[in-house]
Tab-separated table of C-alpha atoms and ligand atoms in Angstrom:
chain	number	residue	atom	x	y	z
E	1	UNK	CA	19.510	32.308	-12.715
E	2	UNK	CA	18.170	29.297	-14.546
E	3	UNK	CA	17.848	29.309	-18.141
E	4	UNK	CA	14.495	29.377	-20.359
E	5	UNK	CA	13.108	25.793	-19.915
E	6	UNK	CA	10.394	24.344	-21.737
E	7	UNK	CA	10.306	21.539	-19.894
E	8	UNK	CA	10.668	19.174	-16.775
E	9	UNK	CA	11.149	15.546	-16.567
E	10	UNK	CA	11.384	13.629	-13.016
E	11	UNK	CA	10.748	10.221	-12.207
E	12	UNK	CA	9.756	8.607	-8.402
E	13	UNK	CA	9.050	5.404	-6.786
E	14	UNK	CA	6.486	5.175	-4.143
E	15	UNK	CA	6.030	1.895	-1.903
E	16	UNK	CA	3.015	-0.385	-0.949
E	17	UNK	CA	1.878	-0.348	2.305
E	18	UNK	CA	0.013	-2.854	4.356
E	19	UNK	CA	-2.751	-1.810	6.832
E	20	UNK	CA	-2.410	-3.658	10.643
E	21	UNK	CA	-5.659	-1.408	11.439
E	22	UNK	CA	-7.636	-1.691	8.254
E	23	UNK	CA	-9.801	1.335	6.393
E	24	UNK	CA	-13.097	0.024	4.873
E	25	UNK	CA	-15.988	2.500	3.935
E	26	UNK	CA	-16.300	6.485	3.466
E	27	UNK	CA	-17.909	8.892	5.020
E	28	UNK	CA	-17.546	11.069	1.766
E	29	UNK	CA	-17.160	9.183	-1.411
E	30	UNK	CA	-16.413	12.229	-3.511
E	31	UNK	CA	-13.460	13.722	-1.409
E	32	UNK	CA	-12.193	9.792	0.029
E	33	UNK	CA	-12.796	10.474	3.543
E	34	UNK	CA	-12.876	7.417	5.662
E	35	UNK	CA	-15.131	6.159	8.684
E	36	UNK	CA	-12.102	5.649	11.143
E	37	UNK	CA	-8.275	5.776	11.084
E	38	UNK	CA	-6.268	3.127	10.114
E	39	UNK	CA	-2.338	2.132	10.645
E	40	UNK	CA	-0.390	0.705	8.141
E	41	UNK	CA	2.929	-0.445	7.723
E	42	UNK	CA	5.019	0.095	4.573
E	43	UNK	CA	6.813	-2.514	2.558
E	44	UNK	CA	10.906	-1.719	1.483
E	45	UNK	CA	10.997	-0.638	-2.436
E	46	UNK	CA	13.513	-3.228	-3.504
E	47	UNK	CA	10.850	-6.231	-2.970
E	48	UNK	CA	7.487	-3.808	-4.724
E	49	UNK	CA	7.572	-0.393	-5.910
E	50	UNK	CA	5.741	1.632	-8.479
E	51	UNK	CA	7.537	4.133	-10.811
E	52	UNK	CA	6.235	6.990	-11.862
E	53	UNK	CA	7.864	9.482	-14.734
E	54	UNK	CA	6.134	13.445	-15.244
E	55	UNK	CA	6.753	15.434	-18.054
E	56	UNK	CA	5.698	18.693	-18.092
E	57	UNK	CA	6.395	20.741	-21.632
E	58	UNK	CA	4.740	23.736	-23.897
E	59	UNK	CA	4.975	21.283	-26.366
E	60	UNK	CA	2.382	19.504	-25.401
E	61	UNK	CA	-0.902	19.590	-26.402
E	62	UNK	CA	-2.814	17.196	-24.051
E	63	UNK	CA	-2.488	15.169	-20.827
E	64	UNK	CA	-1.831	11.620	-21.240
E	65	UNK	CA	-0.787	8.683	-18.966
E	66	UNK	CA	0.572	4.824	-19.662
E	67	UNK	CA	0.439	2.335	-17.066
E	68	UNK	CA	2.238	-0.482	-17.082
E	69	UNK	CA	3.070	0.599	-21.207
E	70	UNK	CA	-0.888	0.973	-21.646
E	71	UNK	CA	-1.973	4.474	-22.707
E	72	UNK	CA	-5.006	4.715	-20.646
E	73	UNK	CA	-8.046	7.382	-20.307
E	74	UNK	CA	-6.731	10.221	-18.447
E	75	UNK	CA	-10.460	11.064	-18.568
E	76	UNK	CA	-10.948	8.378	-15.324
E	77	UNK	CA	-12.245	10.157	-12.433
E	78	UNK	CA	-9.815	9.425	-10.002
E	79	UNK	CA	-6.849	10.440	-11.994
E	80	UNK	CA	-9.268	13.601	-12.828
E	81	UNK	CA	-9.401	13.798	-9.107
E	82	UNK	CA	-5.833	14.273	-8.929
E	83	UNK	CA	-5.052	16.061	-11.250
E	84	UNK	CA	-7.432	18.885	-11.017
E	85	UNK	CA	-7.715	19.311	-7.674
E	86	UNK	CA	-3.838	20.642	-8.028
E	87	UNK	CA	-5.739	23.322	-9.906
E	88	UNK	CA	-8.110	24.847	-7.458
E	89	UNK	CA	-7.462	23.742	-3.981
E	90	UNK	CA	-5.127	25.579	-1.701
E	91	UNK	CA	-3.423	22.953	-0.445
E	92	UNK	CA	-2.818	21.833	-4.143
E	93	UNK	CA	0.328	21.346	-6.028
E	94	UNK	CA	-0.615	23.877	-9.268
E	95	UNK	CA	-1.451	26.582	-6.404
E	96	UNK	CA	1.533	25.751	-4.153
E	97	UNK	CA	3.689	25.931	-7.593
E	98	UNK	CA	2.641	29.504	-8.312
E	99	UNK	CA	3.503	30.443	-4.637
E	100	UNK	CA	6.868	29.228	-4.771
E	101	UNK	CA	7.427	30.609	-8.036
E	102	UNK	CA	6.903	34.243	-7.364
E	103	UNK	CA	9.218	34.228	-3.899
E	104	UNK	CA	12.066	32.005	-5.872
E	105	UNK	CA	13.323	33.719	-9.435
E	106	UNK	CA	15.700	31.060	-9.918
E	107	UNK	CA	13.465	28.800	-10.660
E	108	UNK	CA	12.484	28.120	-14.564
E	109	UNK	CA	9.157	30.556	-15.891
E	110	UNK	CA	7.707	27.620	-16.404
E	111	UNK	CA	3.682	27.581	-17.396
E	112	UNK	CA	1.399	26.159	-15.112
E	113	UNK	CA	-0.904	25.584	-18.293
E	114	UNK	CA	2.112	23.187	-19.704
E	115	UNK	CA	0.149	19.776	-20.077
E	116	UNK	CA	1.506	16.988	-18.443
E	117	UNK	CA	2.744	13.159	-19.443
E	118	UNK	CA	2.768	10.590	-17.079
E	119	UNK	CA	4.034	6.838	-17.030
E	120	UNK	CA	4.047	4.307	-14.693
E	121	UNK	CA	5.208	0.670	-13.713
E	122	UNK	CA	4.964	-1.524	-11.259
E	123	UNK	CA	7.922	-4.257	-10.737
E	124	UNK	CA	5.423	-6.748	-9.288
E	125	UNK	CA	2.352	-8.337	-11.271
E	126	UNK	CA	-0.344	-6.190	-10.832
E	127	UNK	CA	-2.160	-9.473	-11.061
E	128	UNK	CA	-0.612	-11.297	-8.446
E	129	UNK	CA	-3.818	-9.694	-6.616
E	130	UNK	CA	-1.045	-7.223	-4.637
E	131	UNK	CA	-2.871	-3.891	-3.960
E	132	UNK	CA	-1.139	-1.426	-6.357
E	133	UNK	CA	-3.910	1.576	-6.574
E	134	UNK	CA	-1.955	2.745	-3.200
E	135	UNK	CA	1.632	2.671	-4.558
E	136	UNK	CA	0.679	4.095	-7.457
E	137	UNK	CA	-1.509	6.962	-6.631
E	138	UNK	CA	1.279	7.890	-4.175
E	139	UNK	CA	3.494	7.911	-6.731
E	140	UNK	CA	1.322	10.104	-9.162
E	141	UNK	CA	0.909	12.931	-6.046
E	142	UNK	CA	4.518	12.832	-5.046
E	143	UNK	CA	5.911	13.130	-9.159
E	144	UNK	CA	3.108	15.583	-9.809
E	145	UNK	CA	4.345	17.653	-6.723
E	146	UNK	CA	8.014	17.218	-7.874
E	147	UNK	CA	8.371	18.051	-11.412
E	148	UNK	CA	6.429	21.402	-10.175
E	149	UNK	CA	9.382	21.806	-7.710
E	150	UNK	CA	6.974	22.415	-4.757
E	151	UNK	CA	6.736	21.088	-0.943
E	152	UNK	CA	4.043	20.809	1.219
E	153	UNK	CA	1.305	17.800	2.911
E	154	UNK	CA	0.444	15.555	-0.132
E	155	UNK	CA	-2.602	13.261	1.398
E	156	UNK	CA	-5.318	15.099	-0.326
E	157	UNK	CA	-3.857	14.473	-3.643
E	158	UNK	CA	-2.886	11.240	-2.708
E	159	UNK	CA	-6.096	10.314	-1.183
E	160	UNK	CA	-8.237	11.840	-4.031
E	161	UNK	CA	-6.653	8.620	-5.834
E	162	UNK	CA	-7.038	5.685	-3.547
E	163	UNK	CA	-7.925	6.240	0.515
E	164	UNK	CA	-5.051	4.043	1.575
E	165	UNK	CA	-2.870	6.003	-0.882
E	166	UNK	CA	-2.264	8.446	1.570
E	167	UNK	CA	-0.721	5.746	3.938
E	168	UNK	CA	2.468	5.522	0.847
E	169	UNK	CA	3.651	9.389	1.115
E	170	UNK	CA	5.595	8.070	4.256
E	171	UNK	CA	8.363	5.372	4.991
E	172	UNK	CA	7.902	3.092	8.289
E	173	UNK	CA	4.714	3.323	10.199
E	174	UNK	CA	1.866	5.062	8.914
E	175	UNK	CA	-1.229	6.505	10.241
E	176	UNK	CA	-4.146	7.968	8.665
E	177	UNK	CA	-6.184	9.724	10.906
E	178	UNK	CA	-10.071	10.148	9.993
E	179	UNK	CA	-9.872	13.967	10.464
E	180	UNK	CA	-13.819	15.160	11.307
E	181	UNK	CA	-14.070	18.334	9.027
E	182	UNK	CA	-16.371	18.277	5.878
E	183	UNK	CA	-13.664	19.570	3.875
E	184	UNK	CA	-11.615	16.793	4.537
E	185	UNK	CA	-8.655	19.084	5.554
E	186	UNK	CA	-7.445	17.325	8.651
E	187	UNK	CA	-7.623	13.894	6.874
E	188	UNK	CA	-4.089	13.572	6.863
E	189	UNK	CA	-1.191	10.776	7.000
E	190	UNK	CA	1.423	10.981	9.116
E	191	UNK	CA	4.368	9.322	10.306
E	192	UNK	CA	3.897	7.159	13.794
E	193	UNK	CA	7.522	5.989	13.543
E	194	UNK	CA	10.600	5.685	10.753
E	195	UNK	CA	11.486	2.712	8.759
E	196	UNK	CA	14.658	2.450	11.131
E	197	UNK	CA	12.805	1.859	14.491
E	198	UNK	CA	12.171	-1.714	14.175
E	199	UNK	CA	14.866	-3.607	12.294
E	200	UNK	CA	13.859	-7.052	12.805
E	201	UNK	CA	10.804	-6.644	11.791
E	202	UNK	CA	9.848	-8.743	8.781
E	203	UNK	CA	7.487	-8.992	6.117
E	204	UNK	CA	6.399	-12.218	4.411
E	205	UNK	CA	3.478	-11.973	1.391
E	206	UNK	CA	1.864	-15.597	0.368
E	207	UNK	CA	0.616	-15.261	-2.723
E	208	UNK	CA	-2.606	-17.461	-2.883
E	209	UNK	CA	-4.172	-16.409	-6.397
E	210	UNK	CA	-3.177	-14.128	-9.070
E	211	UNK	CA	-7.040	-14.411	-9.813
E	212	UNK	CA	-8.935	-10.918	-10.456
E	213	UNK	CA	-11.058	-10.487	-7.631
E	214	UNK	CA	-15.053	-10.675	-7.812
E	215	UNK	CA	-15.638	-7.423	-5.580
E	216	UNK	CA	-13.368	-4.530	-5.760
E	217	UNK	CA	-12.475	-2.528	-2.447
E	218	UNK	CA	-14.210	0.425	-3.633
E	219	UNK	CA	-17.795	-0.850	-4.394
E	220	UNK	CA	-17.359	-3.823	-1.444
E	221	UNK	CA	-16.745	-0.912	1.349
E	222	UNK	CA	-19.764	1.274	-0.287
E	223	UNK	CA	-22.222	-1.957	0.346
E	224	UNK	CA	-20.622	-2.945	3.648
E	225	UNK	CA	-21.480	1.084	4.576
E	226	UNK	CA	-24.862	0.688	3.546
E	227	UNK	CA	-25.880	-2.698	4.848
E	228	UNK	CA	-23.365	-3.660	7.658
E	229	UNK	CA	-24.010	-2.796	11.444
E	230	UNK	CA	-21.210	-3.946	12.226
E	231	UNK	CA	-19.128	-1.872	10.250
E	232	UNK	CA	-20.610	0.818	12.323
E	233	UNK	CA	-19.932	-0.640	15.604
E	234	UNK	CA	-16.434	-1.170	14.303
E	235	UNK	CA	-15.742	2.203	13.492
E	236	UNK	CA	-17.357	4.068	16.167
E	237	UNK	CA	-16.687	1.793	19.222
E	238	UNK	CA	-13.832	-0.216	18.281
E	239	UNK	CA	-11.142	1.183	16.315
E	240	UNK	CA	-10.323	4.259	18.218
E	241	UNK	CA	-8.950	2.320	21.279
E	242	UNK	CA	-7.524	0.057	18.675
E	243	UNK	CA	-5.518	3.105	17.412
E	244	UNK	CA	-4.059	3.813	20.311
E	245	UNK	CA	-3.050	0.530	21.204
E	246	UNK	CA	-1.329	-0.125	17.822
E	247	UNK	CA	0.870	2.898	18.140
E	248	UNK	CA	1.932	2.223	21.612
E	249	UNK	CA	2.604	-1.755	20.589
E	250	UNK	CA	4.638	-0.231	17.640
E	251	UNK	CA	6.501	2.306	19.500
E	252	UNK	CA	7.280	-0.470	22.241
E	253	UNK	CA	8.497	-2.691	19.575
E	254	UNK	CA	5.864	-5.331	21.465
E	255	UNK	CA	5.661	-7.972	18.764
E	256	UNK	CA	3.241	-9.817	21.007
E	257	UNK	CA	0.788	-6.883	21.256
E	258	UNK	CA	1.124	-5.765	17.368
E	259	UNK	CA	0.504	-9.467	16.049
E	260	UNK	CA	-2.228	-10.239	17.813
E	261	UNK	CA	-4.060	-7.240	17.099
E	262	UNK	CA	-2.906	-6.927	13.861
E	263	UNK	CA	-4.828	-10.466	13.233
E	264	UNK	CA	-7.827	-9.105	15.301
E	265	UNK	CA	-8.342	-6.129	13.264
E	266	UNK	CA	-7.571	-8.326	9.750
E	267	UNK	CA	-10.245	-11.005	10.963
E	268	UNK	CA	-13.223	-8.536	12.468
E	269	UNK	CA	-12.495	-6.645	9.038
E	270	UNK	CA	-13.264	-9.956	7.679
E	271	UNK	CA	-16.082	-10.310	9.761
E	272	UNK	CA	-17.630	-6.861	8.827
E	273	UNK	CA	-17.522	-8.103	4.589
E	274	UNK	CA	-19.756	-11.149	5.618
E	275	UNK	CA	-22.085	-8.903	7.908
E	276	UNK	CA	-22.047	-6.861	4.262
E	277	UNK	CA	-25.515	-8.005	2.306
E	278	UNK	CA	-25.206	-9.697	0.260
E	279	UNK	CA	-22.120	-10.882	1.925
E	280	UNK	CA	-18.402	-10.712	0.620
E	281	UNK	CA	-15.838	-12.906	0.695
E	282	UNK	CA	-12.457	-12.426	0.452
E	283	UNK	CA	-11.013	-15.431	1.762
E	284	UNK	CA	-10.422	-19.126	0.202
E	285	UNK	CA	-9.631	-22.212	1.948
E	286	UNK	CA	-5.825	-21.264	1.610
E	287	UNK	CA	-6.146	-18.039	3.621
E	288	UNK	CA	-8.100	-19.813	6.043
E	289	UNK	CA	-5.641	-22.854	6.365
E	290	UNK	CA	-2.741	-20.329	6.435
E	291	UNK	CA	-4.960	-18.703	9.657
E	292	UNK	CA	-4.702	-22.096	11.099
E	293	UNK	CA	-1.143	-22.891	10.791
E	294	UNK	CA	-0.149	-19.467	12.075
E	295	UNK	CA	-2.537	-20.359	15.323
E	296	UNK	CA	-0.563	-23.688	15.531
E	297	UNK	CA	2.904	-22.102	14.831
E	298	UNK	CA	2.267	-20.044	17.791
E	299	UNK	CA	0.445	-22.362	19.963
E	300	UNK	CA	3.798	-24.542	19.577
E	301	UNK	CA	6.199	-21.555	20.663
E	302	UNK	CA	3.898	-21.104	23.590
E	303	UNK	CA	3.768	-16.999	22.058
E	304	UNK	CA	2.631	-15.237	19.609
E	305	UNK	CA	5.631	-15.423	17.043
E	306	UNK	CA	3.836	-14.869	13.642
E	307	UNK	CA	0.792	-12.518	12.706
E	308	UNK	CA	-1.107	-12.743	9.605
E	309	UNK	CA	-3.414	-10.084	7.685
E	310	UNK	CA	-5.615	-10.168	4.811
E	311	UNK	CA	-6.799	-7.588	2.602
E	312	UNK	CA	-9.406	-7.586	0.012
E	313	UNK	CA	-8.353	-10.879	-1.929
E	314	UNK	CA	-6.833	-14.166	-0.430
E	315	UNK	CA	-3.446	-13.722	-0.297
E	316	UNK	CA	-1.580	-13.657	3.218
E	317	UNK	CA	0.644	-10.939	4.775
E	318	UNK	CA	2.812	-12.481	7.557
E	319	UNK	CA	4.345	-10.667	10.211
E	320	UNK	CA	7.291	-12.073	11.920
E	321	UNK	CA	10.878	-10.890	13.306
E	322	UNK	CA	14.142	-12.191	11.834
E	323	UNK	CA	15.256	-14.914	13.933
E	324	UNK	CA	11.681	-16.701	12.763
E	325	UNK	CA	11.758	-16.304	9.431
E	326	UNK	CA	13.605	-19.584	8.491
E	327	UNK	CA	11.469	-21.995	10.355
E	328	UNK	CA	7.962	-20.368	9.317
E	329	UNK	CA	9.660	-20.742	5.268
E	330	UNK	CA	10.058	-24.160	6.581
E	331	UNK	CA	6.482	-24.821	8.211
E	332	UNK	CA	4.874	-22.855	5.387
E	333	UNK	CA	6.714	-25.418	2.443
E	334	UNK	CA	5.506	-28.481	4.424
E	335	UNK	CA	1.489	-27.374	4.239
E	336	UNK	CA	2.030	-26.061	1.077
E	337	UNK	CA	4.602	-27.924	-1.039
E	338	UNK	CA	5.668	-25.766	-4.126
E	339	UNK	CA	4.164	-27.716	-7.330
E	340	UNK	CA	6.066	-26.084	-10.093
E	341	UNK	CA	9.047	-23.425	-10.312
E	342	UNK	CA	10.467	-24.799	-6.933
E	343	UNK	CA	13.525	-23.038	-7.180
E	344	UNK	CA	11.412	-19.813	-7.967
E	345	UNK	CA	9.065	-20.036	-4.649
E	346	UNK	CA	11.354	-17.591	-2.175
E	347	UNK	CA	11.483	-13.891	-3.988
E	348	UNK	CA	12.831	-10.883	-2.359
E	349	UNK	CA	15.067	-11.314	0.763
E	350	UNK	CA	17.293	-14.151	1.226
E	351	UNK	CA	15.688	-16.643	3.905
E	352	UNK	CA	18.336	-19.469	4.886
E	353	UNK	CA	16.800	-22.984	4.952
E	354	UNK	CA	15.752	-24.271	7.669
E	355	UNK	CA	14.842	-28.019	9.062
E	356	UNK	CA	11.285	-28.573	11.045
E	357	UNK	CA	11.715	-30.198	13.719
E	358	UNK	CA	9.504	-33.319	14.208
E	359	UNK	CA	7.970	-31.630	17.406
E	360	UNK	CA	6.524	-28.717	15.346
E	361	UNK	CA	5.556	-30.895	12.426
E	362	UNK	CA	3.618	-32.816	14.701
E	363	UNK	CA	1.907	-29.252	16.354
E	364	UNK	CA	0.847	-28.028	12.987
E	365	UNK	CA	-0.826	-31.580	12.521
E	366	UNK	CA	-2.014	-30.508	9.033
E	367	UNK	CA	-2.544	-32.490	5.467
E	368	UNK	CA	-0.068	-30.894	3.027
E	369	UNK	CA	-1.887	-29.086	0.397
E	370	UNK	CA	0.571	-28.830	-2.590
E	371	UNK	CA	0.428	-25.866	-4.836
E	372	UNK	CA	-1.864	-23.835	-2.117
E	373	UNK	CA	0.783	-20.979	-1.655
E	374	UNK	CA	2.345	-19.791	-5.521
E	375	UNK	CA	5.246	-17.816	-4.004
E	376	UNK	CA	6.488	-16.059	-1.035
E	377	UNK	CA	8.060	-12.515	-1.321
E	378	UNK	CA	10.393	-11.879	1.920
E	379	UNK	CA	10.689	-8.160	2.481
E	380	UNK	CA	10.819	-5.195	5.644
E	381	UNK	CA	9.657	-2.426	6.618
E	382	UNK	CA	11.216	0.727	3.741
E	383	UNK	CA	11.185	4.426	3.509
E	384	UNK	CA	8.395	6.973	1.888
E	385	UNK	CA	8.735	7.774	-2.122
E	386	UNK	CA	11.910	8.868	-3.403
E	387	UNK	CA	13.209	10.786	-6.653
E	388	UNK	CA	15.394	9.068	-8.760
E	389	UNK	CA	18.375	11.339	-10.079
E	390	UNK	CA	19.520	9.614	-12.923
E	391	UNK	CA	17.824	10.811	-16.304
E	392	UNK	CA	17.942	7.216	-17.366
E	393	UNK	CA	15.321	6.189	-14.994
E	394	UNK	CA	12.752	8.032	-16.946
E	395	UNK	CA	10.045	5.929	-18.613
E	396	UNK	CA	9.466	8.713	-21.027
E	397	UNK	CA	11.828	9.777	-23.792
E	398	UNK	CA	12.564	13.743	-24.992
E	399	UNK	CA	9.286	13.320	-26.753
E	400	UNK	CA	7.305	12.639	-24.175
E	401	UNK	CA	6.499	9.283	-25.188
E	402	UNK	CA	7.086	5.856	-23.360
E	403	UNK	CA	10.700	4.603	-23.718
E	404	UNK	CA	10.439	1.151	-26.014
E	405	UNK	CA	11.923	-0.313	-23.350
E	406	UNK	CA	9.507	1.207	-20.095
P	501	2P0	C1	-6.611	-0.981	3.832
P	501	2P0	N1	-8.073	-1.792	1.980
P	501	2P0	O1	-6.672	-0.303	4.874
P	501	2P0	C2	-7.887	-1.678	3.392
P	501	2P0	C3	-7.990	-3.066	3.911
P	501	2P0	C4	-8.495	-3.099	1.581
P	501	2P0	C5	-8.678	-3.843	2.828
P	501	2P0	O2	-7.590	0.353	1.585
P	501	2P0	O3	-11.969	3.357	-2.736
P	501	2P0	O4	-8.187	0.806	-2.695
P	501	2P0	O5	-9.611	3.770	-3.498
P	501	2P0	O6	-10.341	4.524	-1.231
P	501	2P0	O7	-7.826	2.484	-0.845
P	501	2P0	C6	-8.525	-0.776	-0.188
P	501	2P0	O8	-9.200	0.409	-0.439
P	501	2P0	O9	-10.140	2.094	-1.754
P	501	2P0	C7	-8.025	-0.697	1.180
P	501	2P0	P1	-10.540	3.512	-2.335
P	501	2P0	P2	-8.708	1.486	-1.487
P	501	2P0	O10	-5.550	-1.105	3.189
């Protein structure tokens, strides 16, 4: 038998993911339900991770949240969204709580009224324009779920969040399928395949601009909805095959078959923001002269060998396998010659240096542009959110209040 406790601290980490079949525009805007499934893949913890800490305690006397070390407005509708839908829905983690509670004694009488502290962090810049709404509201759903000791399918809290959200509960690669019920019950994430099937599978980001961007992914998917046909067409006549296609290239470990589509679906998503009036633009003349040295890289090798994608700001995510990482470092440095912290511009996984030949310099036949690419992170494909055990990992102290160091 446990003993009386007043309260329950656990902290999480929850990984980014990056869609290969990308989600843009709802069918429901209230409940997050999306106009086709989408595929993503998601990015190991050690390279970009959010941390999450929940407190739950009767001596409490209100929810609160800090992110990043901010306290911010737990008020915000789509933390609200979170939150209370734990309350009321079945599939919710308040309700699931009080289930598993009355069949297990053992565990503490602790109230579901008990308010609730949050904190989180990211360990990458949120404004190195890298999405974080996804790693973090993963994070919040899988603490939330935690420090109430309960199990169960996550997405709607997730999703409630952030849509691609959802795509974080799991490790590897990640679908979210659509689901067609009003309720948005069957629109669910699930696992296509673990972090362990494709080992040499790697994951380059170029960060272009750490600039805020002009239209956010929520209101820029609402307008593309409204005004794009060929959004529609997209979702209705294109994607579904696409689906299909990306799972069996990613079960087949086809490299050729998942980067090309993979920069299909990045560039008719693309496509779909400029058919959006008026139009949006994600792209700068970085992404698009990235585009055209990953064309040339792979016109050289005769195959595709690199893949990029784009998501709703400039910066690049490359897809490549191991034994091409060195020489893509190497054709990437010549476009783009690092201007400042030069010894800074590889983060994450080591990448050994590599010469380019003359032959390929030649093939990418492109003006260096110095100072176009900031930095690369190197990383792979990781697991789903995990619980930290160590009590030092919390970003809140015994009072419930952020550690000065968190
Ligand atoms: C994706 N993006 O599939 C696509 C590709 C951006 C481009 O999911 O309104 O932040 O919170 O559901 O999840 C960005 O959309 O939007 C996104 P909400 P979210 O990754």
């Amino acid at each position: 038998m446990a003993s009386e406790k007043h309260s329950v601290a656990v902290t999480c980490t929850a990984p980014v993911n990056i869609a290969v079949i990308k989600y843009w525009g709802k069918r429901d805007e209230k409940l997050i339900l999306p106009i086709n499934s989408s595929l993503s893949v998601t990015l190991h913890q050690d390279q970009l991770k959010t941390t999450t800490t929940a407190v739950i305690s009767k001596d409490f006397t209100e929810d609160r949240i800090w992110l990043n070390g901010q306290e911010e407005d737990i008020g915000q509708p789509r933390i609200q969204a979170c939150l209370s839908q734990m309350a009321v829905s079945p599939s919710t983690v308040r309700r699931l709580a009080r289930k598993r509670r009355s069949g297990e004694e053992d565990l503490p009488p602790l109230s579901l009224s008990y308010k609730v502290h949050i904190a989180s962090v990211n360990n990458f810049p949120t404004a190195a324009g890298l999405a974080s709404s996804a790693a973090g509201y993963a994070c919040l759903a899988y603490a939330l779920a935690r420090v109430y000791g309960v199990e169960g399918d996550l997405s709607e809290v997730a999703r409630r969040g952030s849509g691609s959200a959802c795509r974080s509960l799991y490790g590897g690669f990640v679908e979210w399928q659509m689901g067609e019920r009003a309720d948005g019950k069957d629109s669910v994430a699930r696992q296509v395949a673990p972090e362990s099937h494709w080992p040499e599978l790697r994951v380059l980001i170029l960060v272009v601009s750490a600039e805020k961007k002009l239209t956010g992914s929520t209101a820029g998917m609402q307008t593309s909805v409204e005004t794009s046909p060929l959004l529609r067409f997209r979702a209705e006549a294109v994607v579904p095959a696409r689906m299909a296609e990306m799972i069996r290239c990613v079960k087949e470990r086809n490299f050729q078959g998942f980067g090309q589509l993979t920069m299909k679906d990045s560039n008719q998503f693309h496509a779909t923001c400029l058919d959006t009036f008026p139009p949006i633009s994600y792209l700068n003349d970085t992404s698009r002269r990235i585009i055209h040295l990953v064309h040339r890289f792979n016109a050289h090798h005769g195959q595709t060998k690199v893949a990029y994608t784009f998501d709703a700001g400039p910066n690049a995510v490359i897809f490549t396998l191991d034994d091409t990482v060195a020489e893509f470092v190497a054709a990437v440095k010549h476009c783009f010659p690092p201007e400042s912290n030069k010894d800074k511009f590889l983060k994450g996984l080591p990448v050994r240096p590599a010469p380019l030949s003359d032959e390929l310099r030649a093939a990418l036949g492109m003006d260096p542009t110095p100072g176009g690419v900031k930095y690369i992170i190197a990383s792979q494909v990781g697991p789903g959110p995990q619980m930290l055990d160590q009590p030092h990992a919390h970003l809140l102290g015994p009072d419930g209040l952020p550690k000065p160091e968190a």
